[in-house]
Short mmCIF file of C-alpha atoms in Angstrom, two decimals:
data_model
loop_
_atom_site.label_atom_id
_atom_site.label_comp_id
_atom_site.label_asym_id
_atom_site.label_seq_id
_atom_site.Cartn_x
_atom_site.Cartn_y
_atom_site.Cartn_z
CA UNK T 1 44.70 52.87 89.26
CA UNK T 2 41.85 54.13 86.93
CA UNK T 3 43.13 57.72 87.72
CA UNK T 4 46.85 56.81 86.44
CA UNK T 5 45.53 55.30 83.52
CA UNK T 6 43.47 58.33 82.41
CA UNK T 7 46.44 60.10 83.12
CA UNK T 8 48.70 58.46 81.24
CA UNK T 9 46.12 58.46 78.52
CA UNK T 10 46.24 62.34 78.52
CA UNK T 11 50.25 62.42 78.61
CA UNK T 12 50.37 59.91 75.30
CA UNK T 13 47.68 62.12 73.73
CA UNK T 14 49.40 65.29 74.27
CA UNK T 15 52.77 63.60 72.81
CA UNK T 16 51.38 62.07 69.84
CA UNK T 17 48.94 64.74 68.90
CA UNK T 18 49.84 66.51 65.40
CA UNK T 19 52.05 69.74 65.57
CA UNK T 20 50.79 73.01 64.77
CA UNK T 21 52.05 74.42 61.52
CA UNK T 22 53.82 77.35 63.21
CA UNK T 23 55.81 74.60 64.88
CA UNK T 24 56.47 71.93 62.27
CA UNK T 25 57.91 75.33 60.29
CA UNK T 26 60.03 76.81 62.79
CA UNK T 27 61.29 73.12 63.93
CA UNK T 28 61.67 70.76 61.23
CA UNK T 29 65.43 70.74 61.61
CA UNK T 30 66.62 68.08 64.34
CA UNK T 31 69.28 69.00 66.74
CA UNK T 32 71.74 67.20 67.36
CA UNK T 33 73.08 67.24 71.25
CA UNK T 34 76.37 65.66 72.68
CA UNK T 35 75.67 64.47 76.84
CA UNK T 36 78.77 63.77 78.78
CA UNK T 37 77.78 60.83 80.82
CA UNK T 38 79.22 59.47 84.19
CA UNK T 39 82.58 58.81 83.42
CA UNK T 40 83.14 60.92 80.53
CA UNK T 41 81.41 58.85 77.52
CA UNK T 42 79.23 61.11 75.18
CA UNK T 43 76.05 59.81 74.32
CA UNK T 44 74.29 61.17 70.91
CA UNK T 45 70.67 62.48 71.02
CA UNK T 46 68.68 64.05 68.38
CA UNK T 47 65.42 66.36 68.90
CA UNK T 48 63.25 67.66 66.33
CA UNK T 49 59.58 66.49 64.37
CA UNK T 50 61.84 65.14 61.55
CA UNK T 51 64.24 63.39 63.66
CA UNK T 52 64.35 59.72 63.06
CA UNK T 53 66.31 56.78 64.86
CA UNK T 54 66.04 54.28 67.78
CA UNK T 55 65.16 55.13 71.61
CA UNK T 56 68.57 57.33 73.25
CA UNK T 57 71.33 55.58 74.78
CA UNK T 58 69.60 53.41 77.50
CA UNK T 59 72.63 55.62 79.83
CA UNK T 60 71.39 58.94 77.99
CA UNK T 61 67.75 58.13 78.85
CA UNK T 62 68.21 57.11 82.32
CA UNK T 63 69.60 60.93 82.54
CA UNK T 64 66.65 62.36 80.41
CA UNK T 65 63.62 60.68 81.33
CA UNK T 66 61.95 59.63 84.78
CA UNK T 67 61.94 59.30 87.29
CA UNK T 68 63.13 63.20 88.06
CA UNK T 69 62.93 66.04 85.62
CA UNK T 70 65.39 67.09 83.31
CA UNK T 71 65.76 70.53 81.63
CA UNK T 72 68.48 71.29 79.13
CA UNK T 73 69.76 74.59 78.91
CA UNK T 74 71.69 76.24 75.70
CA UNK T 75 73.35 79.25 75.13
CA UNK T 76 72.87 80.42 71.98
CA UNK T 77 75.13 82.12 69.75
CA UNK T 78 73.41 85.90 68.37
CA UNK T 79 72.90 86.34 64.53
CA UNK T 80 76.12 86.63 62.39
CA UNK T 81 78.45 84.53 64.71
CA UNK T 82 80.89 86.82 64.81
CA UNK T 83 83.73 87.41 67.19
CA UNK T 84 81.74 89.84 70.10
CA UNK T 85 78.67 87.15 69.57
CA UNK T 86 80.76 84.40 70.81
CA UNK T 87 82.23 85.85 73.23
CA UNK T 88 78.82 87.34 74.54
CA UNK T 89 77.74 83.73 74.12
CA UNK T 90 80.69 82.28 76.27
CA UNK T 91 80.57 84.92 79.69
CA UNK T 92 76.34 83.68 79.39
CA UNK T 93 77.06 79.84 80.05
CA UNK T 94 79.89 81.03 82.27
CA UNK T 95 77.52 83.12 84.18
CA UNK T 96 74.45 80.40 83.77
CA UNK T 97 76.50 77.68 84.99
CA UNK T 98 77.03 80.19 88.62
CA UNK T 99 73.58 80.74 88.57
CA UNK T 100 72.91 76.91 88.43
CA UNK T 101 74.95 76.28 91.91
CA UNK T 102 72.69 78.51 93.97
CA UNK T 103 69.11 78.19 95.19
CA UNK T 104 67.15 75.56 94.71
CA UNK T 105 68.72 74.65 91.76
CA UNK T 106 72.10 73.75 93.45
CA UNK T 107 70.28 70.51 94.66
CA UNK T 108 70.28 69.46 91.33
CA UNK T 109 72.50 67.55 89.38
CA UNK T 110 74.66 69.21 86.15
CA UNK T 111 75.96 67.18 83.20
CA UNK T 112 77.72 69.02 80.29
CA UNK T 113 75.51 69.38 77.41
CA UNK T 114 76.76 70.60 73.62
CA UNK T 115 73.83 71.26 70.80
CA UNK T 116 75.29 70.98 67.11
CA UNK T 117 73.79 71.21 63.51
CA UNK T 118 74.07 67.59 62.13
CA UNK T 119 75.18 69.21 58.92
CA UNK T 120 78.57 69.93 61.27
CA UNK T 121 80.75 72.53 60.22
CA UNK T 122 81.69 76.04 62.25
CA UNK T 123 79.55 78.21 63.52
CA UNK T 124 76.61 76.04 64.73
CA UNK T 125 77.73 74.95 68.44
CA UNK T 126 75.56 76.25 71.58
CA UNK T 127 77.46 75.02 74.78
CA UNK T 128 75.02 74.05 77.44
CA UNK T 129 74.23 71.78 80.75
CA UNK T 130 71.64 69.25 81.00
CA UNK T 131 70.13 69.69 84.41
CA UNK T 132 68.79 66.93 86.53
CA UNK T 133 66.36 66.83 89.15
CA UNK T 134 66.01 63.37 90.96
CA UNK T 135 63.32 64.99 92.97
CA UNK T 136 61.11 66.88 90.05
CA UNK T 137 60.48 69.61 92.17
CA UNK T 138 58.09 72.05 91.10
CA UNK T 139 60.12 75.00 92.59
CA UNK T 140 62.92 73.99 90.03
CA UNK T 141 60.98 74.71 86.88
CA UNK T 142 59.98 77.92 88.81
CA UNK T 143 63.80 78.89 89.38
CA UNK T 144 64.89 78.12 85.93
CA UNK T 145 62.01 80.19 84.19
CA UNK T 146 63.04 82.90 87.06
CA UNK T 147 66.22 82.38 85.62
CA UNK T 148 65.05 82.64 82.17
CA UNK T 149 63.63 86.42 83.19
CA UNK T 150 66.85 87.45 84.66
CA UNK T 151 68.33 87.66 81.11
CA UNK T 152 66.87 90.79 79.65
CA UNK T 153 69.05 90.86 76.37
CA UNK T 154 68.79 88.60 73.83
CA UNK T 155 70.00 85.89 72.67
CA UNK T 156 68.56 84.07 76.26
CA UNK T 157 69.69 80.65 77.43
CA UNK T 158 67.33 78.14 75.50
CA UNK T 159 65.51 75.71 77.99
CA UNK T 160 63.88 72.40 77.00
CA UNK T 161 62.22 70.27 79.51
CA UNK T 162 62.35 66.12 78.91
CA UNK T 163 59.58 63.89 80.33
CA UNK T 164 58.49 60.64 78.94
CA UNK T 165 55.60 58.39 77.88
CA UNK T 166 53.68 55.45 78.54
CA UNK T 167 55.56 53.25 75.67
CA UNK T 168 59.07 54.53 76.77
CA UNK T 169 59.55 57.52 74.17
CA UNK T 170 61.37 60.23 75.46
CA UNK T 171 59.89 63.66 74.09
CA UNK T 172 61.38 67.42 75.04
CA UNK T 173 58.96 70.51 75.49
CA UNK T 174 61.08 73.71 74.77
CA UNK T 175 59.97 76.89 76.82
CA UNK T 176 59.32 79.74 74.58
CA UNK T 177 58.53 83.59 75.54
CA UNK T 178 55.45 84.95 74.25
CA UNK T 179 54.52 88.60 74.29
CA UNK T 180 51.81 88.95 76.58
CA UNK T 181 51.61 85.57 78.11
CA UNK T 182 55.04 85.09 79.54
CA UNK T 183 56.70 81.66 79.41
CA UNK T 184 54.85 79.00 77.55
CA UNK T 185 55.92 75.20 76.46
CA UNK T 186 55.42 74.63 73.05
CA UNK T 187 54.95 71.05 71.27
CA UNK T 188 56.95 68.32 72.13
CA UNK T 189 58.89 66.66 70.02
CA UNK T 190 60.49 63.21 69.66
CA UNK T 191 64.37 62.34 71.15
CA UNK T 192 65.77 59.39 69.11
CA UNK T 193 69.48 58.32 69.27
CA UNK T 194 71.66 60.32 66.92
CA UNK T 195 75.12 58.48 64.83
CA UNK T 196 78.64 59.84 66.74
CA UNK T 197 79.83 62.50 64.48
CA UNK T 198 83.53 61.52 62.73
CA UNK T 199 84.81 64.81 64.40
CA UNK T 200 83.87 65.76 67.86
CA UNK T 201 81.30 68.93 67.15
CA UNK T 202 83.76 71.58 69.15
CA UNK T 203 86.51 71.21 66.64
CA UNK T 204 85.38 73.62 63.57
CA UNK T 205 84.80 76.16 66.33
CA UNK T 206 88.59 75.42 68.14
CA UNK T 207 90.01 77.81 65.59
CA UNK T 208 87.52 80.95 66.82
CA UNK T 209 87.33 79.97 70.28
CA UNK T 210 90.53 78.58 71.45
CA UNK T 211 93.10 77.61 69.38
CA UNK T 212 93.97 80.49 67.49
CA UNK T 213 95.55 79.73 64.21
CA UNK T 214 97.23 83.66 64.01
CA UNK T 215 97.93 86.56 65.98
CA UNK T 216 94.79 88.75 64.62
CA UNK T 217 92.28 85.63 65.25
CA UNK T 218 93.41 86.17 69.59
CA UNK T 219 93.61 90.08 68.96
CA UNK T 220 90.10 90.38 67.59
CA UNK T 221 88.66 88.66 70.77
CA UNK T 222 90.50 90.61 72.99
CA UNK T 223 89.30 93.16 71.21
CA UNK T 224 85.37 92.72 71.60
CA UNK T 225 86.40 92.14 75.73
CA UNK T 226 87.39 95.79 76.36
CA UNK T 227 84.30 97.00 76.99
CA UNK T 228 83.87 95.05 80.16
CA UNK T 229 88.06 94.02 80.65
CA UNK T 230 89.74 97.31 81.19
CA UNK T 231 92.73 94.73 81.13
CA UNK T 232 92.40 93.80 77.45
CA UNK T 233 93.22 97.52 76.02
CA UNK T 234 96.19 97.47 78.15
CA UNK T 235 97.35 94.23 76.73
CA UNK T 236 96.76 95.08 73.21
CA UNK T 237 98.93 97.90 73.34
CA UNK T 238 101.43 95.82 74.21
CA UNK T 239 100.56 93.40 71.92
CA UNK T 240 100.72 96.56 68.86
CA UNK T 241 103.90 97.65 70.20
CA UNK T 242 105.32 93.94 68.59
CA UNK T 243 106.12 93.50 65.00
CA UNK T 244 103.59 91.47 63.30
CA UNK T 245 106.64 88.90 61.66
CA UNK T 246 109.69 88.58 63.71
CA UNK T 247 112.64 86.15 62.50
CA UNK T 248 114.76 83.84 65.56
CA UNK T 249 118.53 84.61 65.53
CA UNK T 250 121.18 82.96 64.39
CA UNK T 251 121.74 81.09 68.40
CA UNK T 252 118.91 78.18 69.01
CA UNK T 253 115.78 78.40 70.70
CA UNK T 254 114.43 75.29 72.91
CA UNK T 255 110.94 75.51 74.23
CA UNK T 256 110.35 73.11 77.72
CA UNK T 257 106.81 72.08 78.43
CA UNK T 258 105.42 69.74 80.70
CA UNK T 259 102.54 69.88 83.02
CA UNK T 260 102.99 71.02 86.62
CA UNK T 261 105.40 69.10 88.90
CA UNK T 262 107.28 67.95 86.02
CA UNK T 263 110.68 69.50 86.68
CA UNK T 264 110.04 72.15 83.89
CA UNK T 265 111.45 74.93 86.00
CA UNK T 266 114.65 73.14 87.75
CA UNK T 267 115.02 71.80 83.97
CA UNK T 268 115.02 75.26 82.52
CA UNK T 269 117.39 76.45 84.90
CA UNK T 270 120.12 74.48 84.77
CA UNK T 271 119.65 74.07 80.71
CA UNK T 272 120.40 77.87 80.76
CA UNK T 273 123.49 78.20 83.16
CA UNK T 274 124.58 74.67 81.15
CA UNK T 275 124.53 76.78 77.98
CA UNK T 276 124.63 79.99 78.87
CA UNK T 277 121.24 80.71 78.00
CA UNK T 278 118.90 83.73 78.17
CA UNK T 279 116.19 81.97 79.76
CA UNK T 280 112.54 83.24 79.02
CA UNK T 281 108.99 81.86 80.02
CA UNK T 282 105.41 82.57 78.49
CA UNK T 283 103.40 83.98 79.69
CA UNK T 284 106.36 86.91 80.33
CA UNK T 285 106.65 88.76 83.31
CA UNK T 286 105.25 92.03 81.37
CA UNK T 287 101.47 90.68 81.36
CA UNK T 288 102.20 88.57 84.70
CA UNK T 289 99.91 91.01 86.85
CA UNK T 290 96.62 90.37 84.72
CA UNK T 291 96.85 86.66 84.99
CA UNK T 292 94.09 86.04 87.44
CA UNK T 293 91.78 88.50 85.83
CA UNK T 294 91.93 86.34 82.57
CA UNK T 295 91.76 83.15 84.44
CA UNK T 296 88.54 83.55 85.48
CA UNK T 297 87.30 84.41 82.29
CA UNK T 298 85.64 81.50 79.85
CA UNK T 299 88.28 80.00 77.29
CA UNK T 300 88.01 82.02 74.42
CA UNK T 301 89.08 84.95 76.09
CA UNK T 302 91.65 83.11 78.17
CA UNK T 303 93.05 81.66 75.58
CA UNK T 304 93.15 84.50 73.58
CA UNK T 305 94.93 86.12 76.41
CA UNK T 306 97.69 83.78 76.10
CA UNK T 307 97.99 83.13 72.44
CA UNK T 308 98.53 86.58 72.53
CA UNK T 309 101.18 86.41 75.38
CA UNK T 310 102.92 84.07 72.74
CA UNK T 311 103.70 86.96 70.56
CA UNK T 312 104.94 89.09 73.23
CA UNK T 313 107.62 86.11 73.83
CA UNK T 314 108.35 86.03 69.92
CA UNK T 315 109.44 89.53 70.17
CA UNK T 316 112.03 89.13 73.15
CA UNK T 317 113.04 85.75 71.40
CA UNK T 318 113.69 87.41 67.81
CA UNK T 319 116.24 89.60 70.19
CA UNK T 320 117.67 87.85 72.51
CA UNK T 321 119.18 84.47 69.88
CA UNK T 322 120.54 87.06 67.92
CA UNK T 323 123.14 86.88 71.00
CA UNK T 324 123.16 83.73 72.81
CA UNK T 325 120.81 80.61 72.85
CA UNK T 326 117.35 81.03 74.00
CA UNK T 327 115.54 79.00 76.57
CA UNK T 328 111.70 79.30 76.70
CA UNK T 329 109.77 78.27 79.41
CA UNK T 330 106.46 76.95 77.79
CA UNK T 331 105.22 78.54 74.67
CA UNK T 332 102.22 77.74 71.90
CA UNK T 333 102.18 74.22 72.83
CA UNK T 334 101.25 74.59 76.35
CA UNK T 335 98.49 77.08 75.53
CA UNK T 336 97.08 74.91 72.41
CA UNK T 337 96.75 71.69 74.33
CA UNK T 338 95.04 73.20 77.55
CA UNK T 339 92.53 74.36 75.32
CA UNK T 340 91.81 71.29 73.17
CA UNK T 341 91.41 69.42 76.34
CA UNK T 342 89.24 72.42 78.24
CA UNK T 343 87.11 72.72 75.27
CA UNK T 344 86.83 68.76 74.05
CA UNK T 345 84.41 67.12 75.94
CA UNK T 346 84.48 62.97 76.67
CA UNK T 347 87.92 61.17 76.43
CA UNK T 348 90.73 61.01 74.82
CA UNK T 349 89.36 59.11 72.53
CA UNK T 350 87.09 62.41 71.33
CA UNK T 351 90.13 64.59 70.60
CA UNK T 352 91.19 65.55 67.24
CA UNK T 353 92.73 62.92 65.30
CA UNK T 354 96.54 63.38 64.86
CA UNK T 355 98.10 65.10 62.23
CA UNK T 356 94.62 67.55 62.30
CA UNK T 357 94.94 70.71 61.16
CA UNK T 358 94.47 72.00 64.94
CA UNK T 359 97.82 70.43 65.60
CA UNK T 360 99.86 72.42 63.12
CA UNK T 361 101.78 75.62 64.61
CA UNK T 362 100.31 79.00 63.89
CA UNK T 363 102.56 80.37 60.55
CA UNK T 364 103.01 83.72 61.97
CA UNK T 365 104.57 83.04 65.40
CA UNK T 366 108.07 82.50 65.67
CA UNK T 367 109.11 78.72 65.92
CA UNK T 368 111.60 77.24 68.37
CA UNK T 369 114.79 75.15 67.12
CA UNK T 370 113.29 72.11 69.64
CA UNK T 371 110.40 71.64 71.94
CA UNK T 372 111.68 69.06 74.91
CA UNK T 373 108.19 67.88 76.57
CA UNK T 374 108.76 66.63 79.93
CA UNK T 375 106.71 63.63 81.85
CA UNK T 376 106.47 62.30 84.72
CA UNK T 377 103.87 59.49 86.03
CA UNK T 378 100.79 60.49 87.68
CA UNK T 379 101.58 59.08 90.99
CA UNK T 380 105.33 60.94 90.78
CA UNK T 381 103.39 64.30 89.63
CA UNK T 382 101.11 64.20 92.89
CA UNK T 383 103.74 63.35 95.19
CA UNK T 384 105.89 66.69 94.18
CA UNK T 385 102.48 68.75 94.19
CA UNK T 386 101.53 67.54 97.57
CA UNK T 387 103.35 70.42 100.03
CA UNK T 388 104.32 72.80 97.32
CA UNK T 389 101.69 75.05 98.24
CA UNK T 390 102.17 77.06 95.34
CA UNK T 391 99.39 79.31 93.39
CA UNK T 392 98.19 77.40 90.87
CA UNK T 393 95.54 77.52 88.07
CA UNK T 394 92.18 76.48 87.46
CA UNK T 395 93.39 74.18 84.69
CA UNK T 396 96.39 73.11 87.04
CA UNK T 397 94.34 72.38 89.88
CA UNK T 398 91.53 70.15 87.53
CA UNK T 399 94.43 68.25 86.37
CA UNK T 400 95.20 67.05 89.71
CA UNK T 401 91.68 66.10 90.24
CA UNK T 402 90.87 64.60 87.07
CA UNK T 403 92.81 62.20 85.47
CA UNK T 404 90.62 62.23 82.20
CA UNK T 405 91.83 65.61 81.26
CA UNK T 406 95.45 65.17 82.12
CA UNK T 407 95.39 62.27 79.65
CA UNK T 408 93.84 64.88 77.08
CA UNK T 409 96.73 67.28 77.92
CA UNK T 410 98.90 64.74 77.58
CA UNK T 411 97.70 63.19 74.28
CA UNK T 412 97.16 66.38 72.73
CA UNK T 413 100.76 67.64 73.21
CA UNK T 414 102.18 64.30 71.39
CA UNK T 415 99.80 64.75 68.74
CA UNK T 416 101.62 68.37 68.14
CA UNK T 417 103.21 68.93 64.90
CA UNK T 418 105.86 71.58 63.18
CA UNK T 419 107.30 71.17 65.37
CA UNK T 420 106.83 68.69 67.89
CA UNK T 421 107.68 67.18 71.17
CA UNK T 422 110.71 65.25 71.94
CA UNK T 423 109.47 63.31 75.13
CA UNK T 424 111.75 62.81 77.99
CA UNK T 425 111.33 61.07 80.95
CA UNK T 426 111.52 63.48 84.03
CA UNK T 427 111.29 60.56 86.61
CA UNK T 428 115.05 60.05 87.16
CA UNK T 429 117.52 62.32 89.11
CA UNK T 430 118.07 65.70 88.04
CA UNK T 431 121.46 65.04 86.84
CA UNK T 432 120.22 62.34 84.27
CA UNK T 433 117.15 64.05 82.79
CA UNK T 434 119.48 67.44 82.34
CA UNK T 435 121.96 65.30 80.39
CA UNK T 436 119.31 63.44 78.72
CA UNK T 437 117.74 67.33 77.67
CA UNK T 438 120.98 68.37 76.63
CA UNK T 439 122.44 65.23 74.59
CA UNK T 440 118.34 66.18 72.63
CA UNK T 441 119.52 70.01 72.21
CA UNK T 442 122.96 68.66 70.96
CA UNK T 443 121.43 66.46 68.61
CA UNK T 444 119.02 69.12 67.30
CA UNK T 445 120.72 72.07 67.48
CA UNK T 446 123.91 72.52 65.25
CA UNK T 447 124.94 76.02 65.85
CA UNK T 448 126.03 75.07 69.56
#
């Protein structure tokens, strides 16, 4: 017992002590972090020797503090932000978050972590993972700073380590790299609860790494990918071969989303031979064959693959209603609202609010006549999945699994604006929801 006092006697001396000048210079500045907790609620923590609030989120701090060990781990984005720095930034946490499932580190549990000026504004997110040990296992420290090594260009991952004191405050002790005497932990400093920002933090940055509001925003990341994507010079080309402003025909053109197992496809077919349609579907057939390289790539760059796919549809749109009606088989909305919900962390209740900005359709991509959204009900979408057997993606197959981030989906494409979704009701026989679709097209579309 005398032992565990002196002890903690140490530990509260060490926490309490004054920082050194280098430190109180270099972080004055709280941070502001964003946990996603069991179940998807974000919890609010600041770190820093000027932060200032109550104790964490009693759910936060059971993550945080004892007993186990947790490290937080941020990827930080290089000097000048720009479009190769982010996505430099987003293949690191891709590749950390591998790196974490392996080893002795696999034992260990992974909660998604965001760090965020509390300013707000673009530019300042580092996406991250808050690592738990229940065990506080000195071979995990070992790992992660092993870890830490394996990263010889800068920026590194930053990695913070949490512990706690004798009255219950909850400190972190960032590792730093010093020249000549490898890794070192510099002072702690205090974690305090921090006020839930009015915007989710990831929204400023949705426009740069996501939810591209024009065609050179998707073409510039593509861009900074060919180095390592031999893919991404063969789909700009394409891309350049397309007129930068195209204008729709004088025949309608009606965009069908819906998430898989919503009838989009039988839907789209019959809608075509009903009308006698040219019947289309993003992304097109031409860029098809690269689909699985991009789909294991980290959002911005997947995104960007299909925002850009978008165009490429435009093009054979512009062309084909100058003939006959056009029916498209997903387009900007289905690529927008994967994103928002990919890239928005928590619940629905953390997405953009509608009529944002994020919402609005980009002003350079051609714009269909209608967009008919199809649902079904969750129970009706898993019983036409199960035995399909079809190829489907990652974002597909987390939608089955997680019924947080269908809702997101979901929410996110009613929230879309200029133009929106007409919702229809997929759940009764074919013949109904065709003449349901059509009686919508009528209504919308007066050149048929």
């Amino acid at each position: 017992m005398a032992f565990a006092r002196r002890a903690s006697a140490r530990l509260l001396a060490l926490l309490t002590r004054p920082r050194s000048r280098a430190c109180a210079g270099t972080m004055a500045q709280p941070r502001c972090f964003a946990l996603e907790l069991p179940g998807c609620a974000l919890a609010h923590f600041a770190v820093g020797t000027d932060a200032q609030g109550a104790l964490p989120d009693p759910r936060a701090a059971a993550l945080l503090g004892p007993p186990g060990r947790s490290y937080s781990l941020c990827v930080p984005v290089a000097p000048g932000r720009d479009c190769a720095a982010r996505v430099r930034a987003a293949r690191l946490h891709q590749r950390l978050l591998q790196q974490l499932h392996r080893g002795p580190l696999k034992r260990c549990q992974l909660r998604r972590l965001l760090c965020y000026c509390p300013s707000g504004g673009a530019g300042g997110l580092q996406q991250g993972v808050l690592l738990h040990d229940p065990c506080d296992s000195p071979d995990t420290r070992r790992a992660l700073l092993a870890l830490l090594d394996s990263y010889v260009e800068a920026p590194r991952p930053c990695l913070g380590e949490f512990m706690g004191d004798p009255r219950h405050q909850l400190w972190q002790r960032p590792w730093e790299l010093r020249d000549g005497q490898g890794w070192r932990q510099v002072d702690p400093e205090p974690v305090v609860s921090a006020p839930e920002p009015t915007l989710h933090p990831v929204v400023p940055d949705l426009p740069s790494s996501g939810v591209f509001p024009h065609r050179e925003a998707a073409r510039a990341v593509l861009e900074a990918c060919t180095p390592f994507i031999p893919e991404a010079q063969a789909m700009l080309e394409l891309v350049s071969q397309c007129p930068a402003q195209v204008q729709k025909g004088k025949f309608p053109v009606i965009v069908i989303e819906g998430l898989d197992a919503t009838g989009k496809t039988t839907v789209t077919q019959a809608v075509s031979e009903s009308l006698k349609a040219v019947l289309l579907r993003s992304p097109p057939a031409s860029i098809s064959q690269w689909r699985t390289v991009f789909d294991d790539e980290p959002t911005i760059i997947r995104r960007a693959f299909y925002s850009l796919g978008n165009y490429i549809v435009a093009s054979e749109i512009a062309k084909a209603s100058t003939t006959s009606p056009v029916i498209v088989d997903r387009y900007w909305h289905s690529t927008a609202t994967y994103a928002i919900a990919t890239e928005v962390s928590g619940t629905v209740q953390h997405l953009p609010p509608a009529h944002h900005s994020i919402y609005q359709w980009p002003k350079d991509l051609l714009q269909p006549d209608l967009v008919v959204l199809l649902t079904v009900s969750p129970e009706e979408r898993l019983n036409r999945i199960q035995g399909r057997g079809l190829e489907r993606t990652r974002e597909e197959t987390e939608l089955e699994a997680n019924s947080i981030f269908r809702q997101k989906v979901e929410v996110s494409y009613q929230r879309m604006e200029n133009p929106g979704c007409q919702v229809v009701d997929a759940s009764p026989c074919r013949e109904q929801v065709l003449q349901t679709v059509l009686s919508l097209i009528q209504k919308h579309c007066k050149q048929l």
